[in-house]
mmCIF file of C-alpha atoms in Angstrom:
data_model
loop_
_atom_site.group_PDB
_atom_site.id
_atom_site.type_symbol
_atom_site.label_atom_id
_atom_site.label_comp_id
_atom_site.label_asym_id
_atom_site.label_seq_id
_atom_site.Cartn_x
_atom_site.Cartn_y
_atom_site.Cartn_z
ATOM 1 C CA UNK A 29 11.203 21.719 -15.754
ATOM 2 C CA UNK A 30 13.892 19.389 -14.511
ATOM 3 C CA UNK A 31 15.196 16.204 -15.848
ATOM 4 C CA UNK A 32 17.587 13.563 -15.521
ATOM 5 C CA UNK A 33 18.393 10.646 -17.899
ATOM 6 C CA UNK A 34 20.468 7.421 -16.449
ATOM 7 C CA UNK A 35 20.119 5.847 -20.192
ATOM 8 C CA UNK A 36 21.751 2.286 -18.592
ATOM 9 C CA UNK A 37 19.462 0.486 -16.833
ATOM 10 C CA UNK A 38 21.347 -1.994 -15.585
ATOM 11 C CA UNK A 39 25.506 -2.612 -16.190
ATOM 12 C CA UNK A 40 27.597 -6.334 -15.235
ATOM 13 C CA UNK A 41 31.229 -5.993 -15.361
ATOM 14 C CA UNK A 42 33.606 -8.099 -13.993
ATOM 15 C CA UNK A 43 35.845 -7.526 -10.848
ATOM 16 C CA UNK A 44 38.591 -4.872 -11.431
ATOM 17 C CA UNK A 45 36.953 -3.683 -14.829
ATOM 18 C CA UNK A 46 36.660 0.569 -15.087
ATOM 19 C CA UNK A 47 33.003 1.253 -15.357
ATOM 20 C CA UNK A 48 31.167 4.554 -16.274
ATOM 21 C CA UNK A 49 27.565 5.178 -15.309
ATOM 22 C CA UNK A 50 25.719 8.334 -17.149
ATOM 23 C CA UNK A 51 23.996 10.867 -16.384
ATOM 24 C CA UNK A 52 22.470 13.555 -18.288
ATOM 25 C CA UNK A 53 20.052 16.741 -17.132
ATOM 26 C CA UNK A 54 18.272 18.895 -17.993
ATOM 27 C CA UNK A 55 17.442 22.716 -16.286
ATOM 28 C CA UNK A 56 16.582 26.250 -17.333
ATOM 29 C CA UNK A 57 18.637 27.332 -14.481
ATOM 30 C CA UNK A 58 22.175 28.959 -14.556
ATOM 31 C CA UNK A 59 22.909 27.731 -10.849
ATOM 32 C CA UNK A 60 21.899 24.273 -9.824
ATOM 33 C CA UNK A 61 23.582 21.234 -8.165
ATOM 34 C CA UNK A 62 24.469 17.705 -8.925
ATOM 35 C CA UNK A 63 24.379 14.429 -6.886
ATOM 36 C CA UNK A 64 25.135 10.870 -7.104
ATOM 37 C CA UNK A 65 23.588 8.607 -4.298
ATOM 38 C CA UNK A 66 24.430 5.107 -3.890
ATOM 39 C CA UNK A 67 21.774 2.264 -3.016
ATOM 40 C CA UNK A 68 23.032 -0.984 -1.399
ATOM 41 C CA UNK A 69 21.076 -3.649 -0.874
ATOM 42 C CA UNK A 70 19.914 -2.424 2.415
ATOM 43 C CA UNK A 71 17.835 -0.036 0.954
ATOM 44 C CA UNK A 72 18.763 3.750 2.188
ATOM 45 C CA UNK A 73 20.296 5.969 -0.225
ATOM 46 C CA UNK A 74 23.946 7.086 0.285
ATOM 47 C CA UNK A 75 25.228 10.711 -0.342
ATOM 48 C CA UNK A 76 28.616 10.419 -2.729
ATOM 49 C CA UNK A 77 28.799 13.671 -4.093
ATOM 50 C CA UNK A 78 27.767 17.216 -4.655
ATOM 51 C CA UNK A 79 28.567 19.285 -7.877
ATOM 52 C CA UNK A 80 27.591 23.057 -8.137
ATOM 53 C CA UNK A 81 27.196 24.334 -11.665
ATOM 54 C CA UNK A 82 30.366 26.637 -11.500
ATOM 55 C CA UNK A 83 32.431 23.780 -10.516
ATOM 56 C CA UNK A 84 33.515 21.924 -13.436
ATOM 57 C CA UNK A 85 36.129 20.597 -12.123
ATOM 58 C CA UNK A 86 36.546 16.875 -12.022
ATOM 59 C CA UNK A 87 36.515 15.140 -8.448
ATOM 60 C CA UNK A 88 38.410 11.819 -7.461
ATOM 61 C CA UNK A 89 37.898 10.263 -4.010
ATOM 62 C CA UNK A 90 39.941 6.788 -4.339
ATOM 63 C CA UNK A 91 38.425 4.419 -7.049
ATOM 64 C CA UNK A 92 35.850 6.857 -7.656
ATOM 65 C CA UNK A 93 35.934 9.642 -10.344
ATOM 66 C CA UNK A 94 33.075 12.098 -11.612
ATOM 67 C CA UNK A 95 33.307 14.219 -15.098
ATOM 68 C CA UNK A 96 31.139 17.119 -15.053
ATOM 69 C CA UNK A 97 30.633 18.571 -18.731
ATOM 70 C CA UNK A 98 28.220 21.748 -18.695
ATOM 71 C CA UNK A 99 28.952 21.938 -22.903
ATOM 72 C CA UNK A 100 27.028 18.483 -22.624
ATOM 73 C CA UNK A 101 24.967 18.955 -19.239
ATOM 74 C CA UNK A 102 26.290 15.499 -18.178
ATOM 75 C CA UNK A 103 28.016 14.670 -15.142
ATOM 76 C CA UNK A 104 28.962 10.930 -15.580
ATOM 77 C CA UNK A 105 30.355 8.942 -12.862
ATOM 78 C CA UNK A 106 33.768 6.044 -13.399
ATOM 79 C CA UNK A 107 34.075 3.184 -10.569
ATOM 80 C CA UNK A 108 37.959 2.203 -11.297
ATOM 81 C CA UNK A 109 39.187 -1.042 -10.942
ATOM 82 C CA UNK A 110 35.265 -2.435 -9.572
ATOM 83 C CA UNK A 111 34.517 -4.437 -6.801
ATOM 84 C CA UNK A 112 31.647 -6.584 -5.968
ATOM 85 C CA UNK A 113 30.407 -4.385 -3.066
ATOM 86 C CA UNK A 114 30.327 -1.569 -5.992
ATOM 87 C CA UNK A 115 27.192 -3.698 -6.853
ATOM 88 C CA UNK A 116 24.145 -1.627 -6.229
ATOM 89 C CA UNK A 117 21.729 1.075 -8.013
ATOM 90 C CA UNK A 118 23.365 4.343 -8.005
ATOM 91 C CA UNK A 119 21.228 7.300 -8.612
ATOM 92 C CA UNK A 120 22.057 10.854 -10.469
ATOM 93 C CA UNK A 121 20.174 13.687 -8.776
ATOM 94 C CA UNK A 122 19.612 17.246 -9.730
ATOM 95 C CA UNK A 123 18.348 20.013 -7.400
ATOM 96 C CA UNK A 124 18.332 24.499 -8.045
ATOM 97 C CA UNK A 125 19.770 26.612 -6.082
ATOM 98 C CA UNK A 126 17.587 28.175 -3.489
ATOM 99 C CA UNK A 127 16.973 31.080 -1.107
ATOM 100 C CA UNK A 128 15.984 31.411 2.663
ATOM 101 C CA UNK A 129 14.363 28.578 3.851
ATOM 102 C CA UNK A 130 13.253 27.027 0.558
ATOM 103 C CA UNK A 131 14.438 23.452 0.315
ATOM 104 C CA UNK A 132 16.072 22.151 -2.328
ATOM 105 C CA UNK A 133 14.221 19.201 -4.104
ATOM 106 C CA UNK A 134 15.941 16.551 -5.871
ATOM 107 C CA UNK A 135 15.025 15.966 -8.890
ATOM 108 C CA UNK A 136 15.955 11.939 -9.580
ATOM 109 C CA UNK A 137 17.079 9.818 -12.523
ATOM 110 C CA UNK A 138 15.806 6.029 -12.942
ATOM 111 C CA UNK A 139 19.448 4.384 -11.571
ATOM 112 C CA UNK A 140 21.479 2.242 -12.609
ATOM 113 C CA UNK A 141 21.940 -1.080 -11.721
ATOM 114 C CA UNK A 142 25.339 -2.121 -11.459
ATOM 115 C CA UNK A 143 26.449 -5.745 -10.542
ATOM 116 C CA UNK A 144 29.845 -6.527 -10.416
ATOM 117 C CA UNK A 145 31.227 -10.033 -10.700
ATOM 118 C CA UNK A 146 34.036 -11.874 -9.034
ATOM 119 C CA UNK B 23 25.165 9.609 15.134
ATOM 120 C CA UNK B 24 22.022 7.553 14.508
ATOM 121 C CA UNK B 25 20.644 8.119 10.765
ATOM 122 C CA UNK B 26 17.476 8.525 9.110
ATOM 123 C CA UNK B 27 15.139 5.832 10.404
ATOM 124 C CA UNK B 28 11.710 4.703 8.786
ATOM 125 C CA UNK B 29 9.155 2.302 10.176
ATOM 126 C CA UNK B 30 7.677 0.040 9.009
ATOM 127 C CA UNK B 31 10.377 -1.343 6.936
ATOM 128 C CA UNK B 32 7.575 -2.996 4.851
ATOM 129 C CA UNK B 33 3.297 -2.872 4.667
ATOM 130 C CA UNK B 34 1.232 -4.662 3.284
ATOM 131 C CA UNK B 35 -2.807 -3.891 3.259
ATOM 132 C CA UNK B 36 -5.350 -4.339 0.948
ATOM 133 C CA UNK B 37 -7.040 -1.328 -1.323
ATOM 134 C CA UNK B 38 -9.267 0.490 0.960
ATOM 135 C CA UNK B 39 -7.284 0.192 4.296
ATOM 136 C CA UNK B 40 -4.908 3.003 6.138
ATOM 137 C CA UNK B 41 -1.797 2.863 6.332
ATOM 138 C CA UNK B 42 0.984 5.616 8.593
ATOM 139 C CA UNK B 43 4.796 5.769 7.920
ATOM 140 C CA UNK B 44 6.484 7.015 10.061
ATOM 141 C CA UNK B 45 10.370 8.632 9.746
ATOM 142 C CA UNK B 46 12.866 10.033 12.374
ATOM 143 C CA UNK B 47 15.107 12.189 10.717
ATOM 144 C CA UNK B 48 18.706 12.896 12.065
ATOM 145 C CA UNK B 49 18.787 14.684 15.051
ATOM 146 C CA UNK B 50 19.068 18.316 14.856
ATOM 147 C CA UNK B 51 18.380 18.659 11.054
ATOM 148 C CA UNK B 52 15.070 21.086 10.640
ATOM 149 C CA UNK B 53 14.881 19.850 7.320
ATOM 150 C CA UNK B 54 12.611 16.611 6.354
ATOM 151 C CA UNK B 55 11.796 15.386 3.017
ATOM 152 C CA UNK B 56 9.102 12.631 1.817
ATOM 153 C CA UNK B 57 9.815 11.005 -1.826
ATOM 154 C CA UNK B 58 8.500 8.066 -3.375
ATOM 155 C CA UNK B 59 9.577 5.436 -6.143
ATOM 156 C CA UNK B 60 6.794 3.788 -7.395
ATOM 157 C CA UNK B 61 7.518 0.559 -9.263
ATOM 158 C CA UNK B 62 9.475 1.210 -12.403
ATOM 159 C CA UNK B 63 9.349 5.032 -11.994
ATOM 160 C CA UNK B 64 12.200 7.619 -10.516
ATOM 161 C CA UNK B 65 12.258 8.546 -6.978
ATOM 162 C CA UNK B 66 9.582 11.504 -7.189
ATOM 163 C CA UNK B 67 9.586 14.399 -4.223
ATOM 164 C CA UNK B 68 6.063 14.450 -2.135
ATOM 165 C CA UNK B 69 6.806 17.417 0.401
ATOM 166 C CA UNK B 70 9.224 19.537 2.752
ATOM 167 C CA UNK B 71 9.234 20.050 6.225
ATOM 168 C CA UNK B 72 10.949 22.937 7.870
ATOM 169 C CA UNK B 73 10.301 22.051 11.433
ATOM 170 C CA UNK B 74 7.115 22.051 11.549
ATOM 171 C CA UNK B 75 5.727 24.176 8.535
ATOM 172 C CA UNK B 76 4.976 22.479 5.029
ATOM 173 C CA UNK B 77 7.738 24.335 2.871
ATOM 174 C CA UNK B 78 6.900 22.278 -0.203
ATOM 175 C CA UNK B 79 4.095 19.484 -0.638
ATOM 176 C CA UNK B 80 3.707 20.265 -4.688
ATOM 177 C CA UNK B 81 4.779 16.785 -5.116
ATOM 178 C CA UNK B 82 1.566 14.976 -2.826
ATOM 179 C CA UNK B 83 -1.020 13.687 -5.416
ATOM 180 C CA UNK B 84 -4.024 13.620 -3.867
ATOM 181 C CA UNK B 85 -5.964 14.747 -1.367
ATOM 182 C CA UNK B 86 -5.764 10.532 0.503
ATOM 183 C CA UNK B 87 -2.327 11.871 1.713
ATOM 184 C CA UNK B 88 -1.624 13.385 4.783
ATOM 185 C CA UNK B 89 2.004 14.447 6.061
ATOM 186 C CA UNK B 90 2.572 15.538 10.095
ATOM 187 C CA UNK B 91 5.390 16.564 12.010
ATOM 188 C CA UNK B 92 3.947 17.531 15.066
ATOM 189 C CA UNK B 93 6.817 19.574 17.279
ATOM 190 C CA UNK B 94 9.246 19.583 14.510
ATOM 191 C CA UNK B 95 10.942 15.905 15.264
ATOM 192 C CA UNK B 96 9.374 13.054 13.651
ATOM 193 C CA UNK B 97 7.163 12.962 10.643
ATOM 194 C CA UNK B 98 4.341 10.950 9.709
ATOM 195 C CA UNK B 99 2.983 10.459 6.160
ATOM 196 C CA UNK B 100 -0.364 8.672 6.438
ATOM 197 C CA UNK B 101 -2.323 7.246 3.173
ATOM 198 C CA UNK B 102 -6.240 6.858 3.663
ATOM 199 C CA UNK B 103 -7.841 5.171 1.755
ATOM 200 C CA UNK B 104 -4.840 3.541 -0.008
ATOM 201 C CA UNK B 105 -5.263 2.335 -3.720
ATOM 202 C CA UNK B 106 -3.069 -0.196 -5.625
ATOM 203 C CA UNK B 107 -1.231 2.773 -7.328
ATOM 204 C CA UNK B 108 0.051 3.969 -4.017
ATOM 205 C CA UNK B 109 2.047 0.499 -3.781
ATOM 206 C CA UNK B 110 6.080 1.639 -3.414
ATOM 207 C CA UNK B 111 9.197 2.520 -1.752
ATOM 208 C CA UNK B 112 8.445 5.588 -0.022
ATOM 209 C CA UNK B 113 11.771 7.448 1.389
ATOM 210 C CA UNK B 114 12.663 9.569 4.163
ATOM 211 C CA UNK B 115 15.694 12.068 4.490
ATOM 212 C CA UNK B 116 17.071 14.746 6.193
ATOM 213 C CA UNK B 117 19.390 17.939 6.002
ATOM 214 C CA UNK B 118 20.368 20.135 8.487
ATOM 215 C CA UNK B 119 20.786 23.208 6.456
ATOM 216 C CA UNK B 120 17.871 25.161 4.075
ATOM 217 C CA UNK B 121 19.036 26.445 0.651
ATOM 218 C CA UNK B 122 19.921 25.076 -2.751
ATOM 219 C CA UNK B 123 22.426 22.010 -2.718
ATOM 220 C CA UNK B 124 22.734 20.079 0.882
ATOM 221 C CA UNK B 125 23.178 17.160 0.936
ATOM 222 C CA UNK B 126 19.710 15.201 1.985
ATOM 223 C CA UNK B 127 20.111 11.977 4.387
ATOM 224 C CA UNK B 128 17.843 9.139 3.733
ATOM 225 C CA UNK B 129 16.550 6.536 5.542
ATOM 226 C CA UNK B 130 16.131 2.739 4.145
ATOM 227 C CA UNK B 131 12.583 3.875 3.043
ATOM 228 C CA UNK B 132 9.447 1.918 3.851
ATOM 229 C CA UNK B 133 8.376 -0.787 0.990
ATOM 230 C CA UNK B 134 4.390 -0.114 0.687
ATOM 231 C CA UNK B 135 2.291 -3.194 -0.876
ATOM 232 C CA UNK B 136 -1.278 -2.118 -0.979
ATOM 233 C CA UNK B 137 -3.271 -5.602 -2.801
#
């Protein structure tokens, strides 16, 4: 069975401090993908990144950085230099790798809710 | 490109009464998924559409819910009779492409009170 862990529930930094959220998974399979989704305060759910699990290379995209560790099965995620619209409950997501027309489920962690302060 | 939309944005009916979400996924994307985050829980799958088939729906728990999507477009995920644990955020979301690892769409989800 599948599992993710977000052990921080809930994170308040201060405008232009680096934060790191966690995530950690858990799968008996040797191909599988990561995700981190973003929650505003709108409500939807907003694709930031996909890992496979032969990729372990790290990915920036501007203040954004993601660490993918298979050794640890964690794939944390750094906001640098926050922001208050960084505020919001970002989600880790796992999901195997499948075949034909299956889909691929995400498998979700609890969030993290980050508020950033001015 | 419109996204995933979901109405109602919020319901509230009492224990007993029927409720029907309703989600229109990107246009174009075969895919449709229905998940649900129940108060203090993760975001839990419920089913898969591929157009119009039921790929997946090991993730419905009981037999009160029913999931359409007549002519492969929009879907509908109806709750009769609801109960008090059914109260949540049930989301919507999209992919165009089957397989392991797309990225799903969602929608702003629909906030379900049931009292």
């Amino acid at each position: 069975a599948q599992k993710v862990t977000q052990a921080q529930t809930e994170i308040s930094v201060v405008e232009k401090e680096d934060v790191t959220l966690d995530c950690v998974y858990e799968t008996r399979d040797t191909t599988y993908y990561l995700f981190w989704y973003k929650q505003p305060p709108s409500g939807e759910l907003v694709f930031l990144i996909r890992r496979n699990s032969f990729d372990e290379q790290n990915e920036i995209s501007g203040r954004y950085s993601w660490n993918f560790q298979k050794s640890t099965s964690s794939f944390n995620f750094t906001i640098t230099a926050s922001q208050v619209v960084d505020s919001a409950v970002y989600f880790c997501a796992l999901s195997e790798a499948q075949v034909g027309d299956a889909g691929n489920m995400l498998t979700f962690g609890g969030g993290t809710r980050l508020m950033v302060k001015p | 490109e419109a996204g995933v939309t979901q109405f109602p944005s919020h319901s509230v009916i009492e224990k007993g009464q029927t409720v029907t979400l309703r989600c229109d996924p990107i246009s174009g994307h075969d895919n449709l998924y229905w998940y649900r985050r129940v108060m203090g829980k993760e975001i839990k799958f419920l089913l898969h559409f591929v157009k119009e088939s039921k790929q997946d729906e090991s993730g419905m728990p009981n037999n009160r819910f029913l999931a359409e999507r007549t002519g492969g477009t929009y879907s509908t995920l109806k709750v009769q009779p609801a109960e008090l644990e059914d109260s949540g955020v049930y989301f919507c979301a999209s992919s165009h492409r089957t397989g392991g690892g797309h990225e799903q769409y969602f929608g702003p989800g629909t906030r379900l009170t049931v009292t």
